[in-house]
Short mmCIF file of C-alpha atoms in Angstrom, two decimals:
data_model
loop_
_atom_site.label_atom_id
_atom_site.label_comp_id
_atom_site.label_asym_id
_atom_site.label_seq_id
_atom_site.Cartn_x
_atom_site.Cartn_y
_atom_site.Cartn_z
CA MET F 1 -14.11 -10.49 -15.76
CA LYS F 2 -12.78 -10.50 -12.21
CA LYS F 3 -13.65 -7.56 -9.95
CA ILE F 4 -11.77 -5.79 -7.16
CA ALA F 5 -13.45 -3.44 -4.69
CA VAL F 6 -10.93 -0.62 -4.28
CA ILE F 7 -11.42 1.25 -0.99
CA ASN F 8 -9.29 4.40 -1.08
CA ASP F 9 -9.44 8.17 -1.33
CA LEU F 10 -9.90 10.13 -4.57
CA SER F 11 -7.47 13.01 -5.04
CA GLY F 12 -7.94 15.24 -8.06
CA ILE F 13 -4.24 16.20 -8.34
CA GLY F 14 -1.27 14.13 -7.26
CA LYS F 15 -1.73 10.81 -9.12
CA CYS F 16 -2.23 8.63 -6.07
CA SER F 17 -4.85 6.41 -4.43
CA LEU F 18 -7.82 5.83 -6.77
CA THR F 19 -6.40 7.84 -9.69
CA ALA F 20 -3.38 5.50 -9.60
CA ALA F 21 -5.31 2.30 -8.88
CA LEU F 22 -8.05 2.53 -11.52
CA PRO F 23 -5.85 2.63 -14.65
CA VAL F 24 -3.41 0.02 -13.34
CA ILE F 25 -6.04 -2.53 -12.31
CA SER F 26 -8.03 -1.93 -15.49
CA VAL F 27 -5.10 -2.38 -17.88
CA MET F 28 -4.30 -5.67 -16.13
CA GLY F 29 -7.71 -6.99 -17.17
CA VAL F 30 -9.55 -6.66 -13.86
CA GLN F 31 -12.58 -4.46 -13.18
CA ALA F 32 -11.88 -1.89 -10.47
CA CYS F 33 -14.96 -0.93 -8.42
CA PRO F 34 -14.09 2.19 -6.38
CA LEU F 35 -15.44 2.91 -2.93
CA PRO F 36 -14.11 6.37 -1.92
CA THR F 37 -13.05 7.01 1.67
CA ALA F 38 -12.55 10.74 1.02
CA ILE F 39 -12.66 13.24 -1.83
CA LEU F 40 -9.76 15.69 -2.09
CA SER F 41 -8.93 18.49 -4.50
CA ALA F 42 -5.30 17.38 -4.30
CA GLN F 43 -3.27 14.94 -2.25
CA THR F 44 -2.20 16.14 1.17
CA GLY F 45 1.43 16.82 0.27
CA PHE F 46 0.34 20.10 -1.32
CA GLU F 47 0.19 23.27 0.79
CA THR F 48 -3.55 23.64 0.26
CA PHE F 49 -6.29 21.13 -0.47
CA TYR F 50 -10.02 20.57 -0.01
CA TYR F 51 -10.96 17.44 1.96
CA ASP F 52 -14.38 15.81 2.24
CA ASP F 53 -14.62 12.79 4.54
CA TYR F 54 -16.77 10.02 3.05
CA THR F 55 -17.35 7.83 6.10
CA GLU F 56 -21.16 8.12 6.10
CA HIS F 57 -21.38 7.82 2.31
CA MET F 58 -19.41 4.57 2.51
CA GLU F 59 -22.28 2.98 4.42
CA GLU F 60 -24.77 4.06 1.74
CA ILE F 61 -22.63 2.55 -1.01
CA ILE F 62 -22.18 -0.67 0.96
CA LEU F 63 -25.94 -1.06 1.34
CA CYS F 64 -26.55 -0.44 -2.37
CA TRP F 65 -23.89 -2.96 -3.38
CA LYS F 66 -25.37 -5.50 -0.98
CA GLN F 67 -28.81 -5.07 -2.56
CA MET F 68 -27.25 -5.54 -5.99
CA GLY F 69 -25.65 -8.83 -4.96
CA PHE F 70 -22.14 -7.51 -5.55
CA CYS F 71 -19.56 -10.31 -5.26
CA PRO F 72 -15.96 -9.11 -5.71
CA ASP F 73 -13.05 -11.46 -6.33
CA GLY F 74 -10.79 -9.17 -4.35
CA ILE F 75 -10.82 -6.30 -1.88
CA TYR F 76 -8.01 -3.74 -1.83
CA THR F 77 -8.05 -1.15 0.93
CA GLY F 78 -5.74 1.86 1.25
CA PHE F 79 -6.14 5.26 2.94
CA LEU F 80 -8.50 5.26 5.93
CA SER F 81 -9.03 8.51 7.84
CA GLY F 82 -9.52 6.88 11.23
CA ALA F 83 -10.85 4.00 13.30
CA ALA F 84 -14.46 4.70 12.25
CA GLN F 85 -13.58 4.16 8.60
CA ALA F 86 -11.64 1.03 9.47
CA ASP F 87 -14.82 -0.30 11.10
CA LYS F 88 -16.65 0.37 7.82
CA VAL F 89 -14.03 -1.70 5.99
CA LEU F 90 -14.35 -4.52 8.51
CA ARG F 91 -18.10 -4.45 7.93
CA PHE F 92 -17.48 -4.45 4.17
CA ILE F 93 -15.30 -7.55 4.52
CA ASP F 94 -17.95 -9.28 6.65
CA ILE F 95 -20.51 -8.69 3.91
CA PHE F 96 -18.46 -9.13 0.73
CA GLY F 97 -15.40 -11.10 1.82
CA HIS F 98 -16.69 -14.51 0.79
CA LYS F 99 -14.43 -17.55 1.03
CA GLY F 100 -12.87 -17.08 -2.40
CA ALA F 101 -12.29 -13.35 -2.08
CA ARG F 102 -8.67 -12.22 -1.69
CA ILE F 103 -7.87 -9.16 0.43
CA LEU F 104 -4.94 -6.76 0.10
CA LEU F 105 -4.32 -4.24 2.87
CA ASP F 106 -2.07 -1.24 2.28
CA PRO F 107 -1.88 0.11 5.86
CA VAL F 108 -1.43 3.87 5.42
CA LEU F 109 0.04 4.89 8.79
CA GLY F 110 3.39 6.65 8.32
CA ASP F 111 6.73 6.90 6.54
CA ASN F 112 10.40 7.75 7.16
CA GLY F 113 10.27 6.67 10.80
CA ALA F 114 7.28 8.79 11.81
CA GLU F 115 3.51 8.42 11.85
CA TYR F 116 1.18 10.47 9.62
CA PRO F 117 -1.12 13.13 11.21
CA ILE F 118 -4.08 10.73 10.85
CA TYR F 119 -2.37 8.16 13.09
CA THR F 120 -4.02 7.12 16.33
CA GLU F 121 -3.49 4.01 18.40
CA ALA F 122 -7.13 3.14 17.73
CA LEU F 123 -6.57 3.28 13.95
CA CYS F 124 -3.39 1.21 14.26
CA GLU F 125 -5.23 -1.44 16.28
CA LYS F 126 -7.95 -1.62 13.62
CA MET F 127 -5.23 -2.00 10.97
CA ARG F 128 -3.93 -5.00 12.92
CA VAL F 129 -7.41 -6.56 12.83
CA LEU F 130 -7.59 -5.90 9.08
CA ALA F 131 -4.13 -7.41 8.63
CA GLU F 132 -5.32 -10.65 10.24
CA LYS F 133 -8.13 -10.83 7.66
CA ALA F 134 -5.89 -9.99 4.69
CA SER F 135 -4.23 -12.28 2.17
CA ILE F 136 -1.42 -9.78 1.46
CA ILE F 137 -0.27 -6.64 3.28
CA THR F 138 2.01 -4.01 1.72
CA PRO F 139 3.41 -1.71 4.44
CA ASN F 140 6.52 0.39 4.06
CA LEU F 141 9.12 -0.20 6.78
CA THR F 142 7.68 2.49 9.07
CA GLU F 143 4.18 1.00 8.78
CA ALA F 144 5.52 -2.50 9.41
CA LEU F 145 7.11 -1.30 12.65
CA LEU F 146 3.97 0.60 13.67
CA LEU F 147 1.85 -2.51 13.16
CA LEU F 148 4.24 -4.57 15.27
CA TYR F 149 5.23 -2.12 18.00
CA GLY F 150 3.05 1.01 17.89
CA LYS F 151 3.97 4.66 18.05
CA GLU F 152 5.72 4.64 21.42
CA LYS F 153 8.51 2.25 20.42
CA ILE F 154 9.06 3.12 16.77
CA ARG F 155 11.42 6.08 17.21
CA GLU F 156 13.84 4.05 19.32
CA ILE F 157 13.72 1.14 16.87
CA TRP F 158 14.09 3.42 13.83
CA LYS F 159 17.11 5.18 15.36
CA LYS F 160 18.76 1.85 16.09
CA MET F 161 18.12 0.51 12.58
CA SER F 162 19.39 3.73 10.98
CA GLY F 163 22.75 3.25 12.68
CA LEU F 164 23.30 -0.30 11.43
CA SER F 165 25.68 -1.36 8.67
CA PRO F 166 23.99 -2.14 5.31
CA LYS F 167 24.32 -5.89 5.93
CA ASP F 168 22.94 -5.73 9.47
CA PHE F 169 20.15 -3.40 8.32
CA MET F 170 19.00 -5.92 5.70
CA GLU F 171 19.04 -8.68 8.31
CA GLU F 172 16.96 -6.55 10.68
CA VAL F 173 14.42 -5.82 7.93
CA GLN F 174 14.23 -9.56 7.23
CA LYS F 175 13.52 -10.24 10.91
CA THR F 176 10.81 -7.56 10.83
CA GLY F 177 9.22 -9.13 7.75
CA LYS F 178 9.29 -12.60 9.30
CA LYS F 179 7.66 -11.33 12.49
CA LEU F 180 5.04 -9.48 10.45
CA SER F 181 4.07 -12.63 8.55
CA GLU F 182 4.03 -14.78 11.68
CA THR F 183 2.06 -12.26 13.74
CA PHE F 184 -0.70 -11.71 11.21
CA GLY F 185 -0.56 -14.96 9.25
CA VAL F 186 -0.22 -13.25 5.86
CA GLU F 187 2.09 -12.78 2.93
CA ALA F 188 3.78 -9.45 3.63
CA VAL F 189 5.66 -7.18 1.27
CA ILE F 190 7.68 -4.44 2.96
CA THR F 191 8.01 -1.84 0.23
CA GLY F 192 10.36 0.95 -0.78
CA ILE F 193 13.45 0.10 1.28
CA ASP F 194 16.67 1.97 0.44
CA LEU F 195 19.52 -0.55 0.24
CA ILE F 196 23.20 0.34 -0.05
CA GLU F 197 25.25 -2.39 -1.68
CA GLU F 198 28.79 -2.00 -3.05
CA GLU F 199 28.59 1.78 -3.34
CA SER F 200 25.27 1.70 -5.21
CA VAL F 201 21.75 2.31 -3.93
CA SER F 202 18.83 0.11 -4.89
CA MET F 203 15.16 0.16 -4.01
CA GLY F 204 14.27 -3.06 -2.28
CA ASN F 205 10.97 -4.81 -1.62
CA LEU F 206 10.99 -7.71 0.83
CA ILE F 207 8.47 -10.54 0.41
CA THR F 208 7.94 -12.73 3.46
CA ASP F 209 5.64 -15.64 4.24
CA HIS F 210 5.76 -18.96 6.09
CA ARG F 211 8.33 -20.28 3.59
CA GLY F 212 10.91 -17.54 4.15
CA TYR F 213 11.81 -14.32 2.39
CA THR F 214 12.66 -13.00 -1.09
CA TRP F 215 14.20 -9.65 -2.07
CA VAL F 216 13.17 -7.86 -5.26
CA LYS F 217 15.47 -4.95 -6.10
CA VAL F 218 15.69 -2.27 -8.77
CA LYS F 219 18.09 0.63 -9.24
CA LYS F 220 17.09 3.63 -7.13
CA GLU F 221 16.65 6.90 -8.98
CA GLY F 222 15.20 10.21 -7.85
CA GLY F 223 13.57 10.76 -4.48
CA SER F 224 10.20 10.03 -2.92
CA TYR F 225 7.12 10.59 -5.09
CA SER F 226 3.40 10.68 -4.44
CA GLY F 227 1.47 7.55 -5.34
CA THR F 228 4.26 5.02 -5.90
CA GLY F 229 2.99 2.86 -3.03
CA ASP F 230 -0.52 3.00 -4.50
CA LEU F 231 0.77 1.94 -7.93
CA PHE F 232 2.69 -0.91 -6.30
CA ALA F 233 -0.28 -2.19 -4.30
CA SER F 234 -2.55 -1.89 -7.34
CA VAL F 235 -0.32 -4.16 -9.44
CA LEU F 236 -0.25 -6.68 -6.59
CA SER F 237 -4.01 -6.57 -6.07
CA ALA F 238 -4.72 -7.32 -9.73
CA GLY F 239 -2.13 -10.09 -9.76
CA MET F 240 -3.61 -11.45 -6.54
CA VAL F 241 -7.07 -12.09 -8.04
CA LYS F 242 -5.54 -13.43 -11.27
CA GLY F 243 -3.55 -16.01 -9.32
CA THR F 244 -0.13 -14.60 -10.25
CA ASP F 245 2.81 -15.62 -8.07
CA ILE F 246 3.52 -12.81 -5.62
CA ALA F 247 7.22 -12.57 -6.49
CA GLN F 248 6.31 -12.16 -10.15
CA SER F 249 3.82 -9.41 -9.29
CA VAL F 250 6.33 -7.60 -7.08
CA GLN F 251 8.95 -7.70 -9.85
CA LYS F 252 6.42 -6.39 -12.38
CA ALA F 253 5.40 -3.58 -10.02
CA ALA F 254 9.01 -2.65 -9.21
CA ASP F 255 10.04 -2.53 -12.89
CA PHE F 256 6.94 -0.51 -13.82
CA ILE F 257 7.50 2.07 -11.09
CA SER F 258 11.25 2.27 -11.78
CA LYS F 259 10.60 3.23 -15.41
CA ALA F 260 7.95 5.76 -14.36
CA ILE F 261 10.35 7.37 -11.88
CA HIS F 262 13.08 7.53 -14.54
CA ASP F 263 10.76 9.53 -16.81
CA THR F 264 9.70 11.71 -13.88
CA VAL F 265 13.31 12.56 -13.06
CA LEU F 266 13.98 13.49 -16.70
CA GLU F 267 10.94 15.76 -16.73
CA GLY F 268 11.82 17.35 -13.40
CA THR F 269 8.31 16.79 -12.08
CA ASP F 270 7.57 17.92 -8.52
CA ARG F 271 7.24 14.97 -6.11
CA ASN F 272 3.71 15.98 -5.11
CA GLU F 273 2.51 15.61 -8.72
CA GLY F 274 3.27 11.89 -8.76
CA VAL F 275 5.19 9.86 -11.37
CA CYS F 276 4.89 9.65 -15.16
CA PHE F 277 3.47 6.13 -15.32
CA GLU F 278 0.91 6.46 -18.11
CA LYS F 279 3.00 5.45 -21.13
CA HIS F 280 4.27 2.35 -19.27
CA LEU F 281 0.79 0.96 -18.52
CA ARG F 282 0.94 -1.28 -21.61
CA GLU F 283 3.83 -3.17 -20.00
CA LEU F 284 1.43 -4.44 -17.31
CA LEU F 285 -0.70 -6.33 -19.84
#
């Protein structure tokens, strides 16, 4: 059985990060080997939560896995609390990222045109280094712009893009995706893009690589929910080590999340609780 080292935080409530990744990767027939970056009582969208940084413990786990001769087929890295943790991941890749290992980076930096509180220029620079080592990166549009331009320029760029017509906006996103792939030499998937087409709204995901670009779209329903990006990246990471075509994996992830959001809207679940994905896991087989 293929193995993926999953480097992400563990939140007790909120169905995101490791609690989203473990069931998805497992049901797709790949062993998920978690390496926590932090332990939280609940994801940070809630008003109150306990947070325990795991930076030093990461080193202890790395050393144990090295002694055991651990040899993952893939490495999937998500939430990192800062540049120090990013250095731990770079060290992890140096040790375990053998020639055949595939790496997926989900660069958790921001959303909706603004950076997260954890953002620093040092962390963003480390994310760029990680992106150059990755096989696939899965930023949202904000994170794609942060990787390319940094915090100082993003507000101006976001404001300009927000004022574009739907057609021009899509073209600008395509240019961003192309530059992302060319800059870091990876397959890039810009996720969760609201697209307005003929009076309807769809959720778009843009795949770009050296060959060009491909859009994968599903009907948009509901708002923004905790953990959907983690579910998306988890489907891609499992498909990555299984050798599945990236467009096929993106379509599978988009359909899976769309159905989960539909059920979540019907239930009226709070966005911080995450989406009702459990009963749709069998569709990932």
